[in-house]
Coordinates of C-alpha atoms in Angstrom, one line a residue:
Chain A
X333 CA 12.4 12.1 16.8
X334 CA 9.4 12.8 19.0
X335 CA 11.6 12.4 22.2
X336 CA 14.1 14.8 20.7
X337 CA 11.4 17.2 19.9
X338 CA 10.0 17.1 23.4
X339 CA 13.4 17.8 24.8
X340 CA 13.9 20.6 22.4
X341 CA 10.8 22.3 23.9
X342 CA 12.7 22.6 27.2
X343 CA 10.0 21.1 29.4
X344 CA 7.0 22.9 27.9
X345 CA 5.8 19.8 26.0
X346 CA 5.9 16.1 26.9
X347 CA 5.6 12.9 24.9
X348 CA 2.6 10.9 25.7
X349 CA 3.5 7.6 27.4
X350 CA 3.7 4.8 24.8
X351 CA 2.2 6.9 22.0
X352 CA 3.7 9.1 19.3
X353 CA 2.0 12.3 20.5
X354 CA 3.2 15.5 22.0
X355 CA 1.2 17.4 24.6
X356 CA 1.5 20.9 26.1
X357 CA 2.2 20.7 29.8
X358 CA 0.4 23.9 30.8
X359 CA -3.0 23.6 29.3
X360 CA -5.3 25.8 31.4
X361 CA -8.4 24.1 33.0
X362 CA -11.6 24.9 31.3
X363 CA -9.9 25.7 28.0
X364 CA -11.3 24.5 24.6
X365 CA -8.6 22.1 23.4
X366 CA -7.0 22.2 19.9
X367 CA -5.5 18.9 18.6
X368 CA -3.5 19.0 15.5
X369 CA -1.7 16.2 13.7
X370 CA -0.8 14.2 10.7
X371 CA 2.0 12.3 9.1
X372 CA 5.6 13.1 10.0
X373 CA 8.2 14.2 7.5
X374 CA 7.0 17.8 7.2
X375 CA 9.0 19.2 10.1
X376 CA 8.2 21.4 12.0
X377 CA 4.6 20.7 11.0
X378 CA 2.6 19.5 12.9
X379 CA 4.3 18.5 16.1
X380 CA 6.5 21.6 16.2
X381 CA 3.4 23.7 16.6
X382 CA 2.4 22.6 20.1
X383 CA 2.5 25.4 22.7
X384 CA 0.8 28.4 24.1
X385 CA -1.7 30.0 21.6
X386 CA -1.0 27.1 19.2
X387 CA -2.0 23.4 19.3
X388 CA -2.5 21.9 22.7
X389 CA -1.3 18.6 21.4
X390 CA -0.3 16.8 18.2
X391 CA -0.9 13.2 17.2
X392 CA 2.0 12.1 15.0
X393 CA 2.0 9.5 12.2
X394 CA 4.9 7.8 10.5
X395 CA 6.5 9.7 7.6
X396 CA 3.7 10.8 5.2
X397 CA 1.1 8.6 6.9
X398 CA -1.7 9.6 9.2
X399 CA -1.6 8.7 12.8
X400 CA -3.7 5.7 13.9
X401 CA -7.1 6.2 15.7
X402 CA -5.8 5.1 19.1
X403 CA -2.9 7.6 19.0
X404 CA -5.3 10.4 18.1
X405 CA -7.9 9.4 20.7
X406 CA -5.2 9.2 23.4
X407 CA -3.8 12.6 22.5
X408 CA -7.4 14.0 22.5
X409 CA -8.0 12.7 26.0
X410 CA -4.7 14.2 27.2
X411 CA -5.5 17.7 26.0
X412 CA -9.2 17.7 27.0
X413 CA -10.1 20.1 29.8
X414 CA -13.8 19.7 29.8
X415 CA -14.8 22.0 27.0
X416 CA -14.4 19.7 24.0
X417 CA -11.6 19.3 21.4
X418 CA -11.2 20.8 18.0
X419 CA -9.4 18.5 15.5
X420 CA -7.5 20.5 12.9
X421 CA -5.5 18.7 10.2
X422 CA -4.9 18.5 6.5
X423 CA -7.6 17.1 4.2
X424 CA -6.2 13.7 3.1
X425 CA -8.1 10.4 2.9
X426 CA -5.9 8.7 5.5
X427 CA -6.1 11.6 8.0
X428 CA -9.9 11.9 7.5
X429 CA -10.5 8.2 8.1
X430 CA -8.2 7.9 11.1
X431 CA -9.4 11.1 12.8
X432 CA -13.0 10.1 12.1
X433 CA -12.5 6.8 13.8
X434 CA -10.9 8.6 16.8
X435 CA -14.0 10.8 17.0
X436 CA -16.1 7.6 17.3
X437 CA -13.8 6.3 20.0
X438 CA -14.1 9.6 21.9
X439 CA -17.9 9.7 21.6
X440 CA -17.9 6.5 23.7
X441 CA -16.0 8.4 26.4
X442 CA -18.4 11.4 26.2
X443 CA -15.8 13.8 24.8
X444 CA -17.2 16.3 22.3
X445 CA -15.1 16.7 19.1
X446 CA -15.4 19.0 16.1
X447 CA -13.4 18.7 13.0
X448 CA -12.0 21.4 10.6
X449 CA -9.9 20.1 7.7
X450 CA -7.4 22.4 6.0
X451 CA -8.1 22.4 2.2
X452 CA -6.1 25.3 0.8
X453 CA -4.3 23.8 -2.2
X454 CA -5.8 25.5 -5.2
X455 CA -3.9 23.1 -7.5
X456 CA -5.7 20.1 -6.1
X457 CA -9.3 20.7 -7.3
X458 CA -11.5 23.5 -8.7
X459 CA -13.2 26.0 -6.3
X460 CA -16.6 24.2 -6.5
X461 CA -14.9 21.1 -5.1
X462 CA -12.9 22.7 -2.2
X463 CA -13.7 19.8 0.0
X464 CA -11.5 17.7 -2.4
X465 CA -8.5 20.0 -1.9
X466 CA -5.6 18.9 0.2
X467 CA -4.1 20.9 3.0
X468 CA -0.7 22.3 2.5
X469 CA 1.0 25.3 4.1
X470 CA -2.3 26.9 5.0
X471 CA -2.1 24.5 7.9
X472 CA 0.2 26.9 9.7
X473 CA -2.1 30.0 9.5
X474 CA -5.0 27.8 10.4
X475 CA -3.2 26.5 13.5
X476 CA -2.2 30.0 14.4
X477 CA -5.7 31.4 14.1
X478 CA -7.4 28.4 15.8
X479 CA -4.8 28.3 18.5
X480 CA -5.4 31.9 19.3
X481 CA -9.2 31.4 19.2
X482 CA -9.0 28.3 21.5
X483 CA -7.0 30.4 24.0
X484 CA -9.5 33.2 24.2
X485 CA -12.9 31.9 23.3
X486 CA -15.1 30.0 25.8
X487 CA -16.9 27.5 23.7
X488 CA -16.1 24.8 21.1
X489 CA -18.8 26.3 18.9
X490 CA -17.0 29.7 18.8
X491 CA -13.6 28.2 18.2
X492 CA -14.9 26.1 15.4
X493 CA -16.6 29.1 13.8
X494 CA -13.3 31.1 13.7
X495 CA -11.4 28.1 12.3
X496 CA -14.0 27.7 9.6
X497 CA -13.7 31.3 8.6
X498 CA -10.0 30.9 8.3
X499 CA -10.5 27.7 6.3
X500 CA -12.7 29.5 3.8
X501 CA -10.2 32.4 3.4
X502 CA -6.9 30.7 2.9
X503 CA -5.4 29.6 -0.4
X504 CA -2.0 28.1 -1.3
X505 CA 0.0 26.6 -4.1
X506 CA 3.5 25.1 -4.4
X507 CA 6.2 24.3 -6.9
X508 CA 9.0 21.8 -6.7
X509 CA 12.4 22.0 -8.4
X510 CA 13.5 18.6 -7.0
X511 CA 11.6 15.6 -5.6
X512 CA 11.4 14.6 -2.0
X513 CA 12.3 11.2 -0.6
X514 CA 11.0 8.6 1.8
X515 CA 13.5 7.6 4.5
X516 CA 12.3 4.1 4.9
X517 CA 12.6 3.2 1.2
X518 CA 15.3 5.8 0.2
X519 CA 13.3 6.4 -3.0
X520 CA 12.4 9.7 -4.5
X521 CA 8.7 10.5 -4.6
X522 CA 8.9 11.4 -8.3
X523 CA 11.4 11.6 -11.0
X524 CA 12.2 15.2 -12.1
X525 CA 14.8 16.2 -14.7
X526 CA 17.5 18.7 -13.7
X527 CA 15.9 21.3 -15.9
X528 CA 12.3 20.5 -14.9
X529 CA 9.8 21.8 -12.3
X530 CA 6.6 20.2 -10.9
X531 CA 3.9 22.8 -10.4
X532 CA 1.2 22.3 -7.8
X533 CA 2.5 19.1 -6.3
X534 CA 1.2 17.9 -2.9
X535 CA 2.8 17.9 0.5
X536 CA 4.0 14.3 0.2
X537 CA 5.5 14.7 -3.3
X538 CA 2.3 13.7 -5.0
X539 CA 2.5 14.8 -8.6
X540 CA 1.3 18.2 -9.4
X541 CA -0.9 19.7 -12.2
X542 CA 1.9 20.3 -14.7
X543 CA 5.5 19.5 -15.4
X544 CA 7.4 22.3 -17.0
X545 CA 10.9 23.4 -18.0
X546 CA 12.7 25.4 -15.4
X547 CA 12.1 29.1 -15.5
X548 CA 13.0 32.2 -13.6
X549 CA 11.8 32.8 -10.0
X550 CA 9.7 35.7 -11.2
X551 CA 8.0 33.6 -13.9
X552 CA 7.2 30.9 -11.4
X553 CA 5.8 33.4 -8.9
X554 CA 3.6 34.8 -11.7
X555 CA 2.2 31.4 -12.5
X556 CA 1.4 30.5 -8.9
X557 CA -0.1 33.9 -8.2
X558 CA -2.3 33.7 -11.4
X559 CA -3.8 30.6 -10.0
X560 CA -4.2 31.7 -6.4
X561 CA -5.6 35.2 -7.3
X562 CA -8.1 33.7 -9.6
X563 CA -9.3 31.6 -6.7
X564 CA -9.2 34.1 -3.9
X565 CA -12.4 35.3 -2.3
X566 CA -10.7 38.7 -2.3
X567 CA -11.3 42.1 -3.9
X568 CA -9.3 45.3 -4.2
X569 CA -8.7 46.9 -0.8
X570 CA -8.6 43.6 1.0
X571 CA -5.9 42.8 3.5
X572 CA -4.0 39.5 3.5
X573 CA -1.3 37.6 5.4
X574 CA 1.3 36.3 3.1
X575 CA 3.4 33.2 3.7
X576 CA 6.2 31.9 1.6
X577 CA 7.1 28.4 2.8
X578 CA 10.3 26.5 2.1
X579 CA 9.6 22.9 1.2
X580 CA 13.0 21.9 2.4
X581 CA 16.0 22.7 0.3
X582 CA 15.2 26.1 -1.0
X583 CA 17.4 29.0 0.3
X584 CA 16.1 32.1 2.0
X585 CA 17.6 34.1 -0.8
X586 CA 15.5 32.4 -3.4
X587 CA 12.3 32.9 -1.3
X588 CA 13.0 36.6 -0.8
X589 CA 13.4 37.0 -4.6
X590 CA 10.0 35.4 -5.0
X591 CA 8.6 37.6 -2.2
X592 CA 9.6 40.7 -4.1
X593 CA 7.7 39.6 -7.1
X594 CA 4.6 38.6 -5.2
X595 CA 4.5 41.9 -3.4
X596 CA 4.5 43.7 -6.8
X597 CA 1.7 41.5 -8.1
X598 CA -0.4 42.1 -4.9
X599 CA 0.2 45.9 -5.2
X600 CA -1.0 45.8 -8.8
X601 CA -4.2 43.9 -7.6
X602 CA -4.8 46.5 -4.8
X603 CA -4.4 43.9 -2.1
X604 CA -2.4 45.0 0.9
X605 CA -0.2 42.8 3.1
X606 CA -0.8 42.9 6.8
X607 CA 2.1 40.6 7.6
X608 CA 4.6 38.4 5.8
X609 CA 6.0 35.1 7.0
X610 CA 9.0 33.7 5.1
X611 CA 10.4 30.5 6.5
X612 CA 10.5 26.8 6.8
X613 CA 7.3 25.3 8.2
X614 CA 5.9 22.5 6.0
X615 CA 8.8 20.5 4.5
X616 CA 8.7 17.5 2.2
X617 CA 11.9 15.5 3.1
X618 CA 14.6 17.1 1.0
X619 CA 12.4 18.5 -1.6
X620 CA 13.5 21.8 -3.1
X621 CA 10.8 24.3 -3.8
X622 CA 8.4 26.6 -2.1
X623 CA 4.7 27.3 -1.6
X624 CA 2.8 30.6 -1.4
X625 CA -0.1 31.0 1.0
X626 CA -2.5 34.0 1.2
X627 CA -5.1 34.4 3.9
X628 CA -7.7 37.1 3.7
X629 CA -8.1 38.9 7.0
X630 CA -10.7 40.8 8.9
X631 CA -10.2 42.3 12.4
X632 CA -11.0 39.0 14.1
X633 CA -8.6 36.8 12.1
X634 CA -5.9 39.5 12.4
X635 CA -6.2 39.5 16.1
X636 CA -5.8 35.7 16.5
X637 CA -3.1 35.5 13.8
X638 CA -1.1 38.2 15.6
X639 CA -1.3 36.7 19.1
X640 CA 2.2 35.7 20.4
X641 CA 2.9 32.1 19.7
X642 CA 5.3 29.9 21.8
X643 CA 6.2 26.7 20.0
X644 CA 9.4 25.2 18.6
X645 CA 8.3 25.6 15.0
X646 CA 6.7 29.0 15.3
X647 CA 7.4 31.5 18.0
X648 CA 6.9 34.9 16.4
X649 CA 6.1 37.3 19.2
Chain B
X357 CA -7.4 -29.2 0.3
X358 CA -8.6 -27.5 3.5
X359 CA -12.4 -26.8 3.6
X360 CA -12.9 -25.6 7.1
X361 CA -10.5 -23.7 9.4
X362 CA -10.9 -24.0 13.1
X363 CA -9.3 -21.4 15.5
X364 CA -5.8 -22.8 15.2
X365 CA -5.9 -23.2 11.5
X366 CA -7.4 -19.8 11.0
X367 CA -4.5 -18.4 13.0
X368 CA -2.0 -20.3 10.9
X369 CA -3.6 -18.9 7.7
X370 CA -3.5 -15.4 9.0
X371 CA 0.2 -15.9 9.9
X372 CA 0.8 -17.1 6.3
X373 CA -1.1 -14.0 4.9
X374 CA 1.0 -11.7 7.1
X375 CA 4.3 -13.3 6.1
X376 CA 3.4 -13.1 2.4
X377 CA 2.6 -9.4 2.6
X378 CA 5.8 -8.7 4.5
X379 CA 7.8 -10.6 1.8
X380 CA 6.3 -8.5 -0.9
X381 CA 6.9 -5.1 0.5
X382 CA 9.0 -4.1 -2.5
X383 CA 6.3 -5.0 -5.0
X384 CA 3.9 -2.6 -3.2
X385 CA 6.5 0.1 -2.8
X386 CA 7.2 0.1 -6.5
X387 CA 3.5 0.1 -7.4
X388 CA 2.8 3.0 -5.0
X389 CA 5.8 5.1 -6.3
X390 CA 4.2 5.1 -9.7
X391 CA 0.9 6.8 -8.8
X392 CA 1.2 7.5 -5.0
X393 CA 3.9 8.5 -2.6
X394 CA 5.7 5.2 -2.3
X395 CA 4.9 4.3 1.3
X396 CA 2.2 1.6 0.8
X397 CA 4.7 -1.2 1.0
X398 CA 6.4 -0.1 4.2
X399 CA 3.0 0.7 5.8
X400 CA 1.6 -2.7 5.0
X401 CA 4.8 -4.3 6.3
X402 CA 4.5 -2.4 9.6
X403 CA 0.9 -3.5 10.0
X404 CA 1.5 -7.2 9.2
X405 CA 4.6 -7.4 11.3
X406 CA 2.4 -6.2 14.2
X407 CA -0.2 -8.7 13.1
X408 CA 2.3 -11.5 13.4
X409 CA 3.3 -10.4 16.8
X410 CA -0.4 -10.3 17.9
X411 CA -1.1 -13.7 16.5
X412 CA 2.0 -15.1 18.3
X413 CA 1.2 -13.4 21.6
X414 CA -2.2 -15.0 22.4
X415 CA -3.7 -18.4 22.0
X416 CA -6.1 -18.7 19.1
X417 CA -9.5 -18.5 20.9
X418 CA -11.5 -18.4 17.7
X419 CA -11.3 -17.7 14.0
X420 CA -13.1 -14.4 14.7
X421 CA -10.4 -13.4 17.3
X422 CA -7.5 -14.3 14.9
X423 CA -9.1 -12.2 12.1
X424 CA -9.9 -9.3 14.4
X425 CA -6.4 -9.4 15.9
X426 CA -4.9 -8.8 12.4
X427 CA -7.3 -5.9 11.8
X428 CA -6.6 -4.3 15.1
X429 CA -2.8 -4.6 14.6
X430 CA -3.0 -3.1 11.2
X431 CA -5.3 -0.3 12.4
X432 CA -2.9 0.7 15.2
X433 CA 0.4 0.2 13.4
X434 CA 0.1 0.9 9.6
X435 CA -1.2 4.4 9.9
X436 CA -2.4 6.4 6.9
X437 CA -5.3 5.5 4.6
X438 CA -4.0 1.9 4.3
X439 CA -4.2 1.4 8.1
X440 CA -7.7 2.6 8.3
X441 CA -9.0 0.7 5.3
X442 CA -7.2 -2.7 5.8
X443 CA -7.8 -2.5 9.5
X444 CA -11.5 -2.0 8.9
X445 CA -11.5 -4.8 6.3
X446 CA -10.4 -7.4 8.9
X447 CA -12.1 -6.0 11.9
X448 CA -15.5 -5.7 10.2
X449 CA -14.9 -9.0 8.4
X450 CA -14.2 -10.9 11.6
X451 CA -17.9 -10.6 12.6
X452 CA -18.7 -13.1 9.9
X453 CA -17.0 -15.9 11.9
X454 CA -18.9 -15.2 15.1
X455 CA -21.8 -17.4 14.2
X456 CA -20.1 -20.2 12.4
X457 CA -16.9 -20.3 14.6
X458 CA -15.0 -21.7 11.6
X459 CA -13.8 -20.3 8.4
X460 CA -15.6 -22.1 5.6
X461 CA -16.7 -21.0 2.1
X462 CA -19.9 -19.3 3.4
X463 CA -18.3 -17.4 6.3
X464 CA -15.3 -16.5 4.1
X465 CA -17.6 -14.9 1.5
X466 CA -19.6 -13.1 4.2
X467 CA -16.3 -11.8 5.8
X468 CA -15.4 -10.2 2.4
X469 CA -18.9 -8.7 2.1
X470 CA -18.9 -7.3 5.6
X471 CA -15.4 -6.0 5.1
X472 CA -16.3 -4.4 1.8
X473 CA -19.4 -2.7 3.3
X474 CA -17.4 -1.3 6.1
X475 CA -14.6 0.0 3.9
X476 CA -17.1 1.6 1.5
X477 CA -18.6 3.5 4.4
X478 CA -15.3 4.4 6.0
X479 CA -13.7 5.6 2.9
X480 CA -16.8 7.2 1.3
X481 CA -15.8 5.7 -2.0
X482 CA -17.5 3.7 -4.7
X483 CA -16.2 1.2 -7.2
X484 CA -14.3 2.6 -10.2
X485 CA -12.3 5.2 -8.3
X486 CA -9.1 3.2 -8.5
X487 CA -8.9 2.0 -4.9
X488 CA -8.5 -1.3 -3.1
X489 CA -12.3 -1.5 -3.4
X490 CA -11.9 -2.2 -7.1
X491 CA -10.3 -5.6 -6.2
X492 CA -12.3 -6.2 -3.0
X493 CA -15.7 -5.9 -4.6
X494 CA -15.2 -8.3 -7.4
X495 CA -13.4 -10.7 -5.0
X496 CA -16.5 -10.6 -2.7
X497 CA -18.8 -11.3 -5.6
X498 CA -16.7 -14.2 -6.8
X499 CA -16.5 -15.7 -3.4
X500 CA -20.2 -15.4 -3.0
X501 CA -20.7 -17.2 -6.3
X502 CA -18.4 -20.0 -5.2
X503 CA -20.2 -20.8 -1.9
X504 CA -21.0 -24.5 -1.9
X505 CA -17.8 -25.5 -3.7
X506 CA -15.7 -25.4 -0.6
X507 CA -13.2 -23.0 1.0
X508 CA -10.3 -23.8 -1.4
X509 CA -12.5 -23.0 -4.4
X510 CA -13.9 -19.9 -2.8
X511 CA -10.5 -18.4 -2.0
X512 CA -9.3 -19.3 -5.5
X513 CA -12.4 -17.6 -7.0
X514 CA -11.9 -14.5 -4.8
X515 CA -8.3 -14.3 -5.7
X516 CA -9.1 -14.4 -9.4
X517 CA -11.8 -11.8 -8.8
X518 CA -9.2 -9.5 -7.1
X519 CA -6.7 -10.0 -9.9
X520 CA -9.3 -9.1 -12.5
X521 CA -10.0 -6.0 -10.4
X522 CA -6.3 -5.1 -10.3
X523 CA -6.2 -5.5 -14.1
X524 CA -9.3 -3.4 -14.5
X525 CA -8.0 -0.7 -12.1
X526 CA -5.2 0.1 -14.7
X527 CA -7.8 1.7 -16.9
X528 CA -9.3 3.8 -14.1
X529 CA -8.5 7.4 -13.3
X530 CA -7.9 7.9 -9.6
X531 CA -10.4 10.3 -8.1
X532 CA -9.7 9.8 -4.4
X533 CA -6.7 9.5 -2.2
X534 CA -3.2 10.9 -2.9
X535 CA -3.2 9.4 -6.4
X536 CA -6.1 11.7 -7.3
X537 CA -3.7 14.5 -8.1
X538 CA -2.0 12.4 -10.8
X539 CA -5.3 12.4 -12.6
X540 CA -5.1 10.9 -16.1
X541 CA -1.5 10.2 -15.5
X542 CA -2.6 7.3 -13.3
X543 CA -4.0 5.5 -16.4
X544 CA -2.1 2.3 -17.2
X545 CA -1.0 1.6 -13.7
X546 CA -2.8 -0.7 -11.2
X547 CA -3.9 0.6 -7.8
X548 CA -1.4 -0.5 -5.1
X549 CA -4.2 -1.1 -2.5
X550 CA -5.9 -3.4 -5.0
X551 CA -2.7 -5.3 -5.4
X552 CA -2.5 -5.7 -1.6
X553 CA -6.1 -7.2 -1.6
X554 CA -5.0 -9.7 -4.3
X555 CA -1.9 -10.6 -2.3
X556 CA -3.9 -11.2 0.8
X557 CA -6.4 -13.4 -1.0
X558 CA -3.7 -15.3 -2.9
X559 CA -2.0 -16.2 0.4
X560 CA -5.3 -17.5 1.6
X561 CA -5.7 -19.5 -1.6
X562 CA -2.2 -21.0 -1.3
X563 CA -2.9 -21.9 2.4
X564 CA -6.2 -23.6 1.7
X565 CA -4.8 -25.4 -1.4
X566 CA -2.3 -27.3 0.8
X567 CA -2.9 -31.0 1.0

């Protein structure tokens, strides 16, 4: 998969020798490096987001499992250009432990590392325990913003500051209408009846906060937005970026129907949309469903979010 | 009964542990599907297959080296939380055999204690959160209590401690890891990582119980 992905990048990205990691070929000297990563099975996240103004490298784990510390450390060394490395990944126990161990390995080599964990899933924990929330599709906006900041800003401190601002301002929630599966076992990640939906499930098919009877796209959008809006650090007059992410087997038509409803809700709340992204970025192995992400914007975040990105998974100009 | 394991015997025991875990992949997969994402079995299999390779590759220099080789193989190949936690368990635990050079009841108990301390620190968890620690901690206490009775008795006591922990984990609500999102729905099911701990110790018990 990783070799195929490297080839699909047409020479702009290479696979690290002997390690499941992808590295940008043209990382400028003296650049603050951005290393992203996590388990596979969420294509194109994370390894599809390596490229100009995006991640400088990605450390890849097996399906739904964090990469090991030696893979992360090798990838960090490969992207390091003397200004330190920012680690950006989803907040999961496995990722946290493995990336932290890599930090310890890199300290021995004198490479400075900072860590920002994506914790955008409002379904995973109440606001006062944001550090317990897992990272879902907010990853994509976080990578986009941090990637832009790492291209333009001169110090690891500054890049970290921007990434932390984005971390504090991004919120997501998802819904599944059918479960995902794990290729190695062929098993579904949970059992869901034909007429049921799982609300607020995790990016590996972890169960959500509620199981309900199937209802209309509008009603589902209302439920997700109720939860996200209650959590947002937003007020009337704020501007946001809006992402509707396909978890795998949802059609564009369905997501556009949801988008229509979400825009009506945001208009009612007096929140304007600076940009909309509708597509497939964080998938869960065959799962049908979608997630909604909102990120509050100021001029700085807008600037980095709108920088042209060149990567296989995200290349909006 | 085997009461002390030299380097070669330690390696043989670790081979036996690895094979046992590989053989029980499906048990762990089923347990993890209930309250996790179902990949614990395949992850542990990957790690212990690599451990077998590592044990076969080099001569057994010491009990410490054999134990550490298993931890390193798991850390590099399992991935995920399981790789970090079980890799840490064996790597940190290996230090207990540095002084004694053999695995006996005292160094075995110390290996569990050192491993537990390192896992608690790495994972930032405490007992009662429905993790492998809920089998490891009672196992370490039981092994400590059995020091003086010989290695076979110590591994048997540790195994019983772990099994009791697996049983107790059923009543716990997961508050860390991926199972956390299941919340109260995790009640009634044992923690998959705790089951792995019990399988590892049971394989050690079976090995040391051989005539």
